[in-house]
Amino acid sequence: MRPLMRRRAPDPAPSRLTYRAQRLWLTPIFRKMLRVGLPSFTLVLVAGSFLADPATQQRVIDSLAETRREIEDRPEFRVTVLGITGAGPVVTEEVRGALALDLPLSSFDIDLAALRARVEALPAVASADLRIRSGGYLSVGVVERVPAFIWQTRGGPVLIDAGGQFIASLDARPDTPPLPLIGGDGADRVTAEAARLFATAAPLGPRLRGLVRMGERRWDVVLVDDRRILLPETGAVAALDRALALHEATELFDRDVARIDLRNPDRLTVQLTPEAVGALRALRAEQGVQSSGEQSG
Amino acid sequence: MSMLYHAQRAMRAKRQEAIRRGVIAILDIGTFKISCLVLRFDNPDEEIASDAIGTLAGQSNFRVIGAATTRSRGVKFGEIDSCQEAERSIRTAVQAAQKMAQTRVDHVIVSIAGGRPRSYGLDGKVALSSGTVDDIDVANALAACEVPDLGQGRDVLHAQPVNFALDHRSGLTDPRGHVGHDLSVDMHLLAIDHAAIETLLYCVKRCDLELAGLASAGYVAGISSLVEDEQELGAACIDMGGGATSLSIFMKKHMIFADTVRMGGDHVTGDISQGLQIPTVHAERIKTRFGGVIATGMDDREIIELQGDTGDWNHDRRTISRAELIGVMRPRVEEILEEVRVRLDAAGFDHLPSQRIVLTGGASQVPGLDGLASRILGNQVRLGRPLRVQGLPQSTCGPAFSACVGLALFAAHPQDEWWDFETPADRYPARSLKRAVKWFRDNW
């Protein structure tokens, strides 16, 4: 049966609008814009409108910081052990105190440069080397200052190293081995000369008590019984050598002299002890009586 | 004539721009079908040879990337009859081709079969200023051609220099560089109705396309279906379309004559429809499935069932033998071929050295047509198919698409036309001087 109302077949031709739309769609730049430009624009727009609110910005920043915190707090990054090497027990305790680390701590929170500066600020530490090793181990390699002299100051004896740097009070280091003793203001600034003088004075042996810096100009060598060798400002080592040579020749220091003055290189002056002076005077008097008689006679 | 010059030059500029862009569309508006090809030019940097005719082997620099064919509507005798309908079918074809090509085309080259084309042979002669022929001399010779009265509402479609003669030497393809005294040129001019071009322009514009070229269907069918030696030695190409049969005569690789017989395959279908009282659609189907022009004894026994939708059982269930169908078809085909014969004779085709005739076009696929044609047109008849073009789908390789393929070749290698040469420089001053004198006379 044929239907009474015959339906017309649809026109196969595209409408003008469809045709134009398809041509537009086939335009390469339009296609690229629609495929890349529009999504990216939408994305930027959505993200921009979302982030425009300051509360949202804060929330995003907070959540980012939280995530960062969580990652930093993972056990892989945790520092649990502090190892200090290269220092004696006293200095180790000092370094530990200076670091003041509240372990365990995340390795991201440890500022190694600042810690190193703090450790190196300690007087007893020459240099420090800080590293975070695997296994949460913070190793601190410390190079201690080596005490070279005991410096007698008004505040009491202190230890200084060969460069004159203060290390510690002698009272704080009761187990210090015997060291050369120096004294006087400004003695720590000329430790090199002091060391040379001590080396020169080695033949004096136990008779040597120490060196005293006089008027921040020159050295006095102090021997036992408060006897002194006054050294000149320049050529102190040579002068001491001369004195020692004199001692070897005449056993000068075994005699009853209070001070040997080498300040004037042309003239060596010896001050006798008062008893010796008295004795000498007595002897002189005695001799003088005889000699005056002789002389007079 | 100056208007034509500018219009054609603008079209040429558009074509070159499209080729530079790399994509151009080919639109063959026929009476039966409208087909659209989208061409991609691979090396657009290469200049189109504008000073020599294209070789047929040179079609490798383009590739067909989209092809679509649709049923034509609103076209009669190869001319647009109803603008809206034609526009719709152009849109259908272009859209499908664009979809296949996955690209948008803006420029289109169109072939037109109708418009009552008429050929004119022109000749011009000029004395050479210097001894050697150069571009200016060629342009002067072309300008010296006496343009005949084309009649009211006629427009020039093609104006091709086909032959150059220098003194006594004739048959020069390119006279530039030759030495002589007098240069004469033979030009073939093809004029068609102005209205047909205008309507076509309107339809193309309505489809948001720009016209980048216009060619006669007979000419482009000849380009694609005549082989090179046929074009060289002389041959006629008969493009049997749906509503019009175009014929073009080639000689020395130039078209020297073109004409149209306003009859074609649709008339055969109409005859079947009228003679057997069946709808046109069924008549078309019967024609393509069982059609023929030479009856044999076998055909009396081959029974064809006719279909109809009148509701009358006896009317709708008739049968005929194939011999009867052939009896309906043959007179019309003979009439077309006779008419072609007349046109060929009028053109003086029998004076040509080679009498080769190539039948192509959709209506040439009737079985036995070559036998019938050789009886009417002469012995040297063959059925032609278009050249193979890179990327062309198998379905568009048949003889029905020879105009289409030819148009693609035409787009790739356009032949020199009159307007491709520069206008002679001495024309302008003369005219402007005359205008100045006129102005003086008018004002003082």
XYZ file of C-alpha atoms in Angstrom:
741
model
C 0.000 0.000 0.000
C 1.209 3.417 -0.792
C 0.735 6.106 1.813
C -1.695 8.788 0.830
C 0.521 11.585 2.036
C 3.726 11.140 0.213
C 6.636 12.249 2.281
C 9.126 14.217 0.283
C 12.672 13.002 0.461
C 14.825 15.463 2.395
C 17.001 17.707 0.349
C 20.476 16.178 0.265
C 22.002 19.596 -0.207
C 23.395 21.244 2.912
C 21.730 24.442 3.953
C 23.661 27.637 3.536
C 24.285 27.743 7.253
C 25.529 24.167 7.460
C 27.747 24.764 4.481
C 29.262 27.853 6.031
C 29.691 26.138 9.377
C 31.534 23.277 7.759
C 33.767 25.631 5.832
C 34.513 27.508 9.000
C 35.279 24.273 10.767
C 37.672 23.273 7.994
C 39.559 26.556 8.261
C 42.859 25.558 9.841
C 43.274 28.605 12.043
C 39.739 28.335 13.339
C 40.239 24.671 14.104
C 43.468 25.344 15.925
C 41.815 28.119 17.872
C 38.935 25.903 18.855
C 41.106 22.960 19.760
C 43.911 24.731 21.579
C 42.928 28.330 22.107
C 39.469 27.846 23.549
C 40.335 25.131 26.105
C 43.398 26.982 27.285
C 41.457 30.207 27.499
C 38.713 28.487 29.498
C 41.274 26.919 31.753
C 42.971 30.231 32.398
C 39.631 31.915 32.970
C 38.434 29.283 35.445
C 41.726 29.191 37.274
C 41.881 32.983 37.337
C 38.383 33.381 38.732
C 39.098 30.686 41.290
C 42.318 32.299 42.432
C 40.988 35.835 42.423
C 39.574 35.356 45.936
C 42.304 36.062 48.550
C 40.879 33.447 50.912
C 41.286 30.835 48.203
C 44.791 32.032 47.517
C 45.605 31.642 51.232
C 44.048 28.195 51.269
C 46.051 27.118 48.278
C 49.263 28.487 49.745
C 48.490 26.793 53.072
C 47.771 23.471 51.497
C 50.959 23.732 49.481
C 52.930 24.523 52.627
C 51.214 21.638 54.396
C 52.157 19.252 51.641
C 55.704 20.510 51.770
C 55.733 20.077 55.521
C 54.459 16.531 55.203
C 57.149 15.645 52.745
C 59.835 17.263 54.862
C 58.668 15.409 57.938
C 59.020 12.035 56.359
C 61.433 9.720 58.220
C 63.708 9.662 55.194
C 64.607 13.278 55.804
C 64.706 13.117 59.615
C 68.000 13.771 61.428
C 68.112 11.798 64.651
C 71.760 11.425 65.638
C 74.377 14.085 66.190
C 77.937 12.867 65.985
C 80.803 15.144 66.916
C 84.262 13.966 66.053
C 87.716 15.413 66.398
C 87.204 17.133 69.756
C 87.877 16.295 73.351
C 85.042 15.629 75.760
C 84.926 19.201 77.039
C 84.869 20.754 73.608
C 82.368 18.152 72.433
C 80.026 19.242 75.158
C 80.644 22.868 74.252
C 79.881 22.173 70.583
C 76.772 20.265 71.500
C 75.645 23.155 73.598
C 76.415 25.640 70.861
C 74.481 23.667 68.258
C 71.492 23.456 70.578
C 69.683 21.060 68.231
C 66.415 19.600 69.380
C 66.662 16.272 67.598
C 64.931 14.620 65.799
C 64.653 17.349 63.238
C 63.903 17.450 59.507
C 66.982 17.921 57.416
C 65.178 20.729 55.565
C 65.080 22.721 58.807
C 68.784 22.460 59.483
C 70.746 25.409 58.201
C 74.206 23.909 57.992
C 75.948 27.169 57.178
C 74.501 28.913 60.229
C 75.302 25.943 62.449
C 78.842 25.899 61.170
C 79.200 29.584 61.918
C 77.898 28.965 65.408
C 80.335 26.135 66.021
C 83.251 28.071 64.627
C 82.362 30.979 66.864
C 83.385 28.830 69.829
C 86.908 29.853 71.013
C 88.081 26.303 71.339
C 87.181 25.380 67.764
C 89.490 26.195 64.885
C 87.189 24.928 62.114
C 84.158 22.736 61.764
C 82.734 20.570 58.994
C 79.040 19.732 59.170
C 77.404 17.086 57.018
C 74.113 15.276 56.931
C 74.841 11.656 56.163
C 72.436 8.907 55.274
C 70.531 7.357 58.088
C 69.645 10.669 59.691
C 73.163 11.274 60.983
C 74.470 14.798 61.369
C 78.216 14.561 61.573
C 80.181 17.477 62.923
C 83.890 17.252 62.307
C 85.652 19.666 64.658
C 89.266 20.744 64.525
C 90.177 21.971 68.001
C 92.547 24.780 68.736
C 95.736 23.346 70.250
C 96.749 25.200 73.424
C 100.341 26.413 73.077
C 100.815 28.756 76.029
C 99.402 29.553 79.367
C 98.914 33.251 79.537
C 98.853 34.823 82.912
C 96.274 37.613 82.804
C 94.772 39.724 85.535
C 91.704 37.536 85.469
C 93.709 34.394 85.956
C 95.661 32.029 83.741
C 94.138 31.262 80.338
C 95.111 28.960 77.484
C 95.996 30.422 74.128
C 97.065 28.700 70.995
C 100.171 29.303 68.930
C 98.457 32.189 67.152
C 97.548 33.858 70.375
C 93.887 32.972 70.147
C 92.061 32.528 73.427
C 90.985 28.944 73.997
C 89.734 28.627 77.525
C 90.442 29.545 81.091
C 92.954 27.262 82.698
C 90.489 26.504 85.479
C 88.085 25.069 82.929
C 90.736 22.682 81.691
C 92.226 21.107 84.783
C 93.806 18.294 82.797
C 95.887 20.533 80.586
C 99.442 19.296 80.194
C 102.202 21.660 81.330
C 102.702 24.464 78.835
C 105.040 27.408 78.606
C 103.861 30.304 80.689
C 103.738 33.840 79.413
C 102.468 36.930 81.034
C 102.023 40.642 80.608
C 99.706 42.753 78.513
C 99.952 42.128 74.797
C 101.808 38.882 75.221
C 99.196 37.058 73.142
C 100.006 39.211 70.158
C 103.641 38.124 69.896
C 103.307 34.414 70.565
C 105.520 33.549 67.640
C 108.441 35.368 69.205
C 107.601 33.809 72.533
C 107.732 30.377 70.971
C 111.140 31.142 69.500
C 112.366 32.453 72.806
C 111.141 29.317 74.555
C 112.927 27.203 72.025
C 116.112 29.216 72.563
C 115.724 29.063 76.292
C 115.365 25.299 76.334
C 118.888 24.836 77.841
C 117.727 26.659 80.927
C 115.578 23.658 81.721
C 113.538 23.739 84.897
C 115.158 27.018 85.887
C 112.898 28.819 83.391
C 109.605 30.010 84.819
C 108.190 31.905 81.859
C 108.203 35.058 79.813
C 106.693 38.349 80.746
C 105.851 41.025 78.236
C 106.961 44.321 79.584
C 105.155 47.465 78.547
C 103.981 45.669 75.417
C 107.440 46.286 74.032
C 109.889 43.653 75.099
C 110.226 40.389 76.913
C 111.548 39.477 80.320
C 112.640 35.926 80.882
C 111.627 34.992 84.379
C 113.699 32.343 86.073
C 113.130 30.646 89.360
C 113.631 32.787 92.472
C 112.216 35.731 90.484
C 115.400 36.268 88.679
C 114.950 37.979 85.305
C 116.704 38.383 82.054
C 115.655 41.661 80.471
C 115.659 41.239 76.676
C 115.823 44.127 74.219
C 112.932 45.089 71.963
C 114.734 43.901 68.860
C 116.997 40.966 68.572
C 115.586 39.350 71.672
C 116.439 35.824 70.554
C 120.034 36.761 69.749
C 120.375 38.558 73.070
C 119.040 35.516 74.909
C 121.478 33.367 72.991
C 124.246 35.624 74.121
C 123.090 35.412 77.689
C 122.958 31.641 77.465
C 126.415 31.568 75.980
C 127.554 33.762 78.837
C 125.885 31.382 81.239
C 127.661 28.447 79.701
C 130.945 30.243 80.002
C 130.538 31.769 83.438
C 127.565 29.913 84.913
C 126.037 33.273 85.311
C 122.603 32.148 86.364
C 123.986 29.962 89.096
C 125.386 33.019 90.689
C 123.560 35.315 92.948
C 122.154 37.727 90.354
C 118.698 39.250 90.484
C 118.458 40.445 86.903
C 120.588 40.465 83.835
C 119.895 43.452 81.688
C 120.499 42.889 78.006
C 118.509 45.878 76.827
C 121.549 47.740 75.784
C 123.436 45.432 73.454
C 126.661 47.243 74.044
C 126.565 46.901 77.750
C 125.412 43.936 79.721
C 124.264 44.916 83.142
C 123.868 42.517 85.997
C 121.933 43.373 89.108
C 122.866 41.381 92.130
C 120.532 40.345 94.843
C 120.603 42.599 97.914
C 122.279 39.872 99.935
C 124.902 39.464 97.276
C 125.303 43.211 97.145
C 125.741 43.244 100.892
C 128.105 40.360 100.689
C 129.943 41.983 97.865
C 130.018 45.226 99.669
C 131.328 43.482 102.735
C 133.842 41.702 100.662
C 134.740 44.902 98.927
C 135.057 46.640 102.185
C 137.272 43.939 103.420
C 139.261 43.913 100.275
C 139.093 47.666 100.104
C 140.713 47.978 103.461
C 143.475 45.789 102.246
C 143.684 47.181 98.817
C 143.279 50.762 99.892
C 146.116 50.124 102.160
C 147.895 48.637 99.301
C 146.769 51.287 96.981
C 147.403 53.970 99.324
C 150.418 52.239 100.252
C 37.512 44.548 -24.641
C 39.403 46.285 -21.864
C 36.848 45.054 -19.310
C 37.381 41.498 -20.450
C 41.102 42.010 -20.229
C 40.902 43.133 -16.623
C 38.401 40.478 -15.578
C 40.512 37.718 -17.033
C 43.678 39.112 -15.483
C 42.004 39.287 -12.073
C 40.961 35.669 -12.500
C 44.499 34.700 -13.419
C 45.856 36.475 -10.348
C 43.394 34.571 -8.175
C 44.404 31.297 -9.745
C 48.061 31.973 -9.116
C 47.329 32.938 -5.551
C 45.358 29.731 -5.028
C 48.177 27.666 -6.463
C 50.613 29.466 -4.215
C 48.386 28.615 -1.275
C 48.365 25.050 -2.522
C 44.673 24.175 -2.694
C 42.229 24.806 -5.487
C 38.866 23.295 -6.339
C 37.686 22.100 -9.719
C 33.995 22.295 -10.425
C 32.477 20.670 -13.466
C 28.905 21.827 -13.755
C 27.200 19.409 -16.065
C 23.605 18.763 -16.863
C 23.552 15.331 -15.326
C 26.077 15.628 -12.516
C 28.152 18.190 -10.753
C 31.556 16.975 -9.692
C 34.083 18.722 -7.581
C 37.758 17.863 -7.177
C 40.066 19.404 -4.631
C 43.633 19.650 -5.857
C 46.699 20.097 -3.755
C 49.759 21.539 -5.423
C 52.852 19.988 -3.946
C 55.449 22.465 -5.093
C 53.708 25.781 -5.381
C 57.042 27.588 -5.592
C 57.561 26.290 -9.068
C 56.293 28.884 -11.475
C 53.631 27.853 -13.839
C 55.103 27.874 -17.282
C 53.259 30.799 -18.731
C 55.065 30.973 -22.022
C 54.684 27.438 -23.261
C 51.771 25.094 -23.510
C 51.599 22.484 -20.822
C 52.848 19.051 -21.578
C 50.479 16.256 -20.766
C 53.113 14.488 -18.748
C 53.374 17.442 -16.446
C 50.438 16.686 -14.211
C 52.565 15.263 -11.436
C 52.822 18.436 -9.458
C 49.296 18.253 -8.183
C 47.339 15.637 -6.391
C 43.611 15.094 -6.033
C 42.813 15.067 -2.347
C 39.072 15.353 -2.495
C 36.462 14.254 -4.988
C 32.713 14.347 -4.901
C 29.980 13.952 -7.446
C 26.372 14.773 -6.997
C 23.233 14.727 -9.070
C 22.930 17.990 -10.852
C 19.805 20.058 -10.408
C 18.694 23.201 -12.085
C 21.035 22.814 -15.038
C 19.803 22.431 -18.583
C 21.847 22.145 -21.763
C 24.968 22.811 -19.715
C 23.656 26.162 -18.556
C 22.331 27.081 -15.178
C 18.579 27.164 -15.405
C 17.548 27.588 -11.811
C 20.020 29.419 -9.639
C 18.822 28.173 -6.258
C 18.758 24.540 -7.299
C 22.136 24.734 -8.995
C 23.579 26.512 -6.000
C 22.358 23.734 -3.716
C 23.921 21.015 -5.793
C 27.185 22.981 -6.035
C 27.137 23.254 -2.257
C 26.555 19.523 -1.917
C 29.465 18.668 -4.173
C 31.838 21.210 -2.682
C 30.997 20.241 0.867
C 31.535 16.546 0.231
C 34.832 17.207 -1.551
C 35.988 19.475 1.243
C 35.076 16.855 3.775
C 37.093 14.261 1.932
C 40.021 16.630 1.524
C 39.763 17.797 5.117
C 40.512 21.301 4.027
C 38.694 24.402 3.021
C 38.848 25.651 -0.532
C 38.226 29.230 -1.502
C 39.105 29.284 -5.163
C 37.335 27.329 -7.794
C 37.880 26.770 -11.487
C 34.686 26.046 -13.355
C 33.981 24.510 -16.703
C 30.892 25.422 -18.619
C 29.423 23.327 -21.396
C 26.529 25.461 -22.543
C 26.197 29.096 -23.437
C 26.166 28.462 -27.182
C 29.894 28.672 -27.763
C 31.024 29.929 -31.108
C 34.510 29.813 -32.548
C 36.147 32.616 -34.432
C 39.428 32.479 -36.254
C 41.347 35.722 -36.016
C 44.583 36.818 -37.518
C 46.780 39.795 -36.956
C 49.906 41.002 -38.624
C 52.527 43.411 -37.453
C 55.826 44.641 -38.809
C 58.656 44.103 -36.375
C 60.307 47.220 -34.999
C 63.590 45.511 -34.341
C 64.810 42.459 -36.185
C 64.119 40.059 -33.323
C 60.708 39.094 -32.025
C 60.135 39.842 -28.360
C 57.164 40.023 -25.993
C 56.087 43.435 -27.171
C 55.952 42.285 -30.766
C 53.827 39.304 -29.846
C 51.498 41.549 -27.882
C 51.331 43.968 -30.785
C 50.517 41.160 -33.182
C 47.759 39.925 -30.892
C 46.435 43.443 -30.535
C 46.419 43.811 -34.300
C 43.854 41.043 -34.587
C 40.563 42.290 -35.918
C 37.957 41.285 -33.369
C 34.758 40.277 -35.148
C 31.357 41.406 -34.057
C 30.482 38.861 -31.398
C 26.893 39.984 -31.205
C 24.822 41.346 -28.376
C 25.448 39.798 -24.937
C 28.375 37.662 -25.947
C 31.595 37.330 -24.041
C 35.001 35.948 -24.850
C 35.782 32.739 -22.986
C 39.022 31.728 -24.635
C 41.317 33.683 -26.907
C 44.354 31.592 -27.611
C 47.089 32.291 -30.091
C 47.352 29.009 -31.974
C 49.898 29.730 -34.609
C 52.620 32.257 -35.257
C 54.070 32.949 -38.659
C 57.204 34.932 -39.310
C 57.581 36.074 -42.923
C 57.163 32.779 -44.764
C 57.697 30.425 -41.923
C 54.486 29.233 -40.346
C 53.730 26.884 -37.511
C 55.903 28.508 -34.887
C 54.912 27.675 -31.364
C 56.870 30.461 -29.768
C 58.269 33.106 -32.105
C 60.273 34.997 -29.513
C 63.906 35.237 -30.395
C 63.305 34.580 -34.089
C 64.531 37.064 -36.641
C 62.283 38.389 -39.383
C 60.241 41.293 -40.676
C 56.558 40.551 -40.330
C 54.962 38.639 -37.509
C 51.496 37.309 -38.009
C 49.415 35.402 -35.521
C 46.364 33.190 -35.814
C 44.116 33.307 -32.857
C 41.216 31.142 -31.863
C 38.524 33.018 -30.040
C 35.639 31.316 -28.316
C 32.645 33.415 -27.355
C 29.717 32.358 -25.227
C 26.612 34.007 -23.867
C 27.336 36.650 -21.302
C 24.265 35.651 -19.308
C 25.553 32.124 -18.805
C 28.791 33.425 -17.311
C 26.983 35.927 -15.120
C 24.609 33.289 -13.766
C 27.477 30.990 -13.068
C 29.349 33.761 -11.277
C 26.290 34.498 -9.183
C 25.916 30.857 -8.141
C 29.596 30.462 -7.316
C 29.560 33.650 -5.300
C 26.509 32.467 -3.391
C 28.563 29.434 -2.339
C 31.242 31.703 -0.809
C 33.712 30.646 -3.480
C 35.846 32.784 -5.703
C 36.058 32.091 -9.377
C 39.688 31.552 -10.309
C 39.190 30.413 -13.847
C 36.636 29.545 -16.448
C 37.005 27.036 -19.239
C 34.904 25.534 -21.935
C 33.943 21.930 -21.160
C 34.724 20.745 -24.665
C 38.190 22.225 -24.487
C 39.112 20.671 -21.148
C 37.600 17.323 -22.131
C 39.887 17.389 -25.166
C 42.901 18.158 -22.985
C 42.316 15.119 -20.818
C 41.081 12.509 -23.252
C 43.163 13.151 -26.368
C 46.589 11.644 -26.158
C 49.543 13.781 -27.035
C 49.991 12.726 -30.653
C 46.298 13.138 -31.311
C 46.511 16.691 -30.033
C 49.574 17.252 -32.158
C 48.358 15.686 -35.395
C 44.775 16.822 -35.201
C 41.748 15.178 -33.676
C 38.226 15.953 -32.588
C 37.024 15.280 -29.098
C 33.321 14.740 -28.672
C 32.249 15.039 -25.073
C 28.778 13.558 -24.888
C 27.302 14.945 -21.747
C 23.851 14.850 -20.280
C 22.366 17.931 -21.834
C 24.905 19.029 -24.391
C 27.456 17.380 -26.589
C 30.579 19.507 -26.841
C 32.991 19.021 -29.623
C 36.440 20.479 -29.900
C 39.041 20.110 -32.602
C 42.686 20.079 -31.654
C 45.613 20.650 -33.917
C 49.224 21.172 -32.988
C 48.250 21.015 -29.344
C 45.901 23.931 -29.696
C 42.176 23.983 -29.812
C 41.181 25.424 -33.132
C 37.445 24.913 -33.053
C 34.736 24.274 -30.489
C 31.019 23.909 -30.735
C 28.123 22.415 -28.872
C 25.207 20.287 -29.946
C 22.416 20.942 -27.525
C 21.486 17.300 -27.175
C 22.840 14.613 -24.967
C 22.139 11.636 -22.784
C 19.213 13.248 -21.053
C 17.374 13.385 -24.338
C 17.894 9.664 -24.810
C 16.476 9.116 -21.335
C 13.592 11.390 -22.166
C 12.884 9.392 -25.310
C 12.847 6.152 -23.332
C 10.609 7.715 -20.720
C 8.200 8.995 -23.328
C 8.299 6.016 -25.613
C 7.876 3.400 -22.909
C 5.658 5.458 -20.603
C 7.860 5.064 -17.546
C 9.224 7.565 -15.027
C 12.508 9.281 -15.873
C 14.342 7.656 -12.972
C 13.470 4.187 -14.241
C 14.210 5.191 -17.791
C 17.693 6.308 -16.681
C 18.226 3.037 -14.871
C 17.107 0.950 -17.835
C 19.281 3.014 -20.156
C 22.408 2.490 -18.108
C 21.767 -1.191 -17.407
C 20.402 -2.463 -20.692
C 20.977 0.342 -23.151
C 22.680 -0.116 -26.503
C 22.626 1.120 -30.041
C 23.202 -1.968 -32.158
C 20.592 -4.723 -31.927
C 21.462 -8.351 -32.456
C 19.305 -11.439 -32.482
C 20.210 -12.098 -28.894
C 18.573 -8.860 -27.869
C 15.118 -10.068 -28.941
C 15.252 -12.735 -26.281
C 16.457 -10.490 -23.463
C 13.346 -9.319 -21.663
C 13.407 -6.179 -19.548
C 10.788 -5.604 -16.903
C 9.448 -2.099 -16.853
C 8.573 -0.534 -13.557
C 6.054 2.135 -12.862
C 4.174 3.594 -9.970
C 0.859 4.452 -11.508
C -0.948 1.763 -9.509
C -2.277 0.166 -12.688
C -1.069 -3.418 -12.507
C -1.108 -4.014 -16.214
C 0.736 -0.767 -16.860
C 3.349 -1.309 -14.164
C 4.120 -4.906 -15.075
C 4.932 -4.558 -18.720
C 8.001 -6.111 -20.282
C 9.898 -5.195 -23.374
C 12.775 -6.831 -25.141
C 16.175 -5.186 -25.246
C 15.811 -4.827 -29.019
C 12.865 -2.544 -28.441
C 14.869 -0.418 -26.021
C 17.635 -0.168 -28.590
C 15.027 0.792 -31.130
C 14.031 3.723 -28.925
C 17.565 4.822 -28.141
C 19.252 4.505 -31.462
C 17.455 7.221 -33.446
C 18.288 9.839 -30.831
C 21.954 8.791 -30.629
C 22.092 8.835 -34.397
C 20.570 12.278 -34.418
C 23.202 13.554 -32.006
C 26.007 12.042 -34.045
C 24.551 13.376 -37.282
C 24.409 16.816 -35.764
C 28.022 16.459 -34.655
C 28.905 15.436 -38.199
C 27.283 18.577 -39.507
C 29.210 20.744 -37.104
C 32.469 19.005 -37.937
C 31.852 19.445 -41.619
C 31.067 23.099 -41.064
C 34.374 23.452 -39.273
C 36.186 21.812 -42.153
C 37.283 18.851 -40.147
C 37.551 16.644 -43.235
C 40.323 18.891 -44.516
C 42.520 18.128 -41.555
C 45.371 15.699 -42.103
C 44.199 13.420 -39.334
C 40.569 12.431 -38.991
C 40.790 11.019 -35.516
C 37.632 11.282 -33.441
C 37.523 10.526 -29.739
C 34.221 9.976 -28.025
C 34.114 10.674 -24.341
C 31.657 11.871 -21.731
C 28.992 10.007 -19.803
C 26.735 9.326 -22.754
C 29.553 7.708 -24.696
C 29.343 4.660 -22.450
C 26.414 3.211 -24.381
C 27.562 -0.195 -25.647
C 28.163 -0.248 -29.356
C 28.438 3.493 -29.689
C 31.860 3.303 -31.312
C 30.439 1.097 -34.073
C 27.594 3.456 -34.716
C 29.835 6.500 -34.544
C 32.334 5.084 -36.986
C 29.479 4.592 -39.421
C 28.446 8.234 -39.128
C 31.629 10.115 -38.319
C 34.274 8.154 -40.075
C 36.524 5.204 -39.506
C 38.950 6.568 -36.982
C 36.705 6.662 -33.959
C 37.741 5.515 -30.546
C 36.281 5.765 -27.093
C 38.388 7.933 -24.869
C 38.971 7.963 -21.169
C 40.634 10.759 -19.243
C 44.277 10.591 -18.266
C 45.231 9.018 -15.015
C 45.749 11.675 -12.410
C 47.433 11.113 -9.115
C 45.046 10.589 -6.244
C 41.893 10.376 -8.319
C 39.454 7.828 -6.901
C 38.592 4.832 -9.038
C 34.980 5.898 -9.256
C 35.924 9.146 -10.989
C 38.205 7.646 -13.595
C 35.517 6.953 -16.162
C 34.820 8.855 -19.374
C 32.100 10.829 -17.615
C 34.833 12.694 -15.752
C 37.005 13.701 -18.696
C 35.987 17.356 -18.401
C 36.728 17.236 -14.700
C 40.211 15.786 -15.120
C 40.863 18.112 -18.036
C 39.990 21.048 -15.861
C 42.528 19.869 -13.294
C 45.175 19.694 -16.014
C 44.075 23.109 -17.222
C 44.503 24.461 -13.697
C 47.991 23.034 -13.453
C 49.105 24.072 -16.919
C 46.960 26.846 -18.284
C 47.512 27.685 -21.862
C 48.512 31.152 -22.962
C 45.605 33.379 -23.582
C 45.463 36.724 -25.145
C 45.321 38.490 -21.800
C 48.434 36.754 -20.576
C 50.470 39.064 -22.749
C 51.014 42.670 -21.784
C 48.919 45.283 -23.440
C 50.938 47.184 -26.018
C 52.234 50.316 -24.387
C 51.401 52.653 -27.273
C 47.687 52.068 -26.853
C 47.362 54.013 -23.650
C 48.995 57.314 -24.637
C 47.048 57.490 -27.879
C 43.809 57.136 -26.075
C 44.652 59.524 -23.286
C 45.906 62.091 -25.785
C 42.633 61.794 -27.635
C 40.794 62.251 -24.371
C 42.849 65.332 -23.559
C 42.101 66.845 -26.948
C 38.426 66.107 -26.453
C 38.495 67.764 -23.069
C 40.069 70.872 -24.552
C 37.542 71.003 -27.340
C 34.663 70.590 -24.909
C 35.850 73.305 -22.554
C 37.117 75.981 -24.951
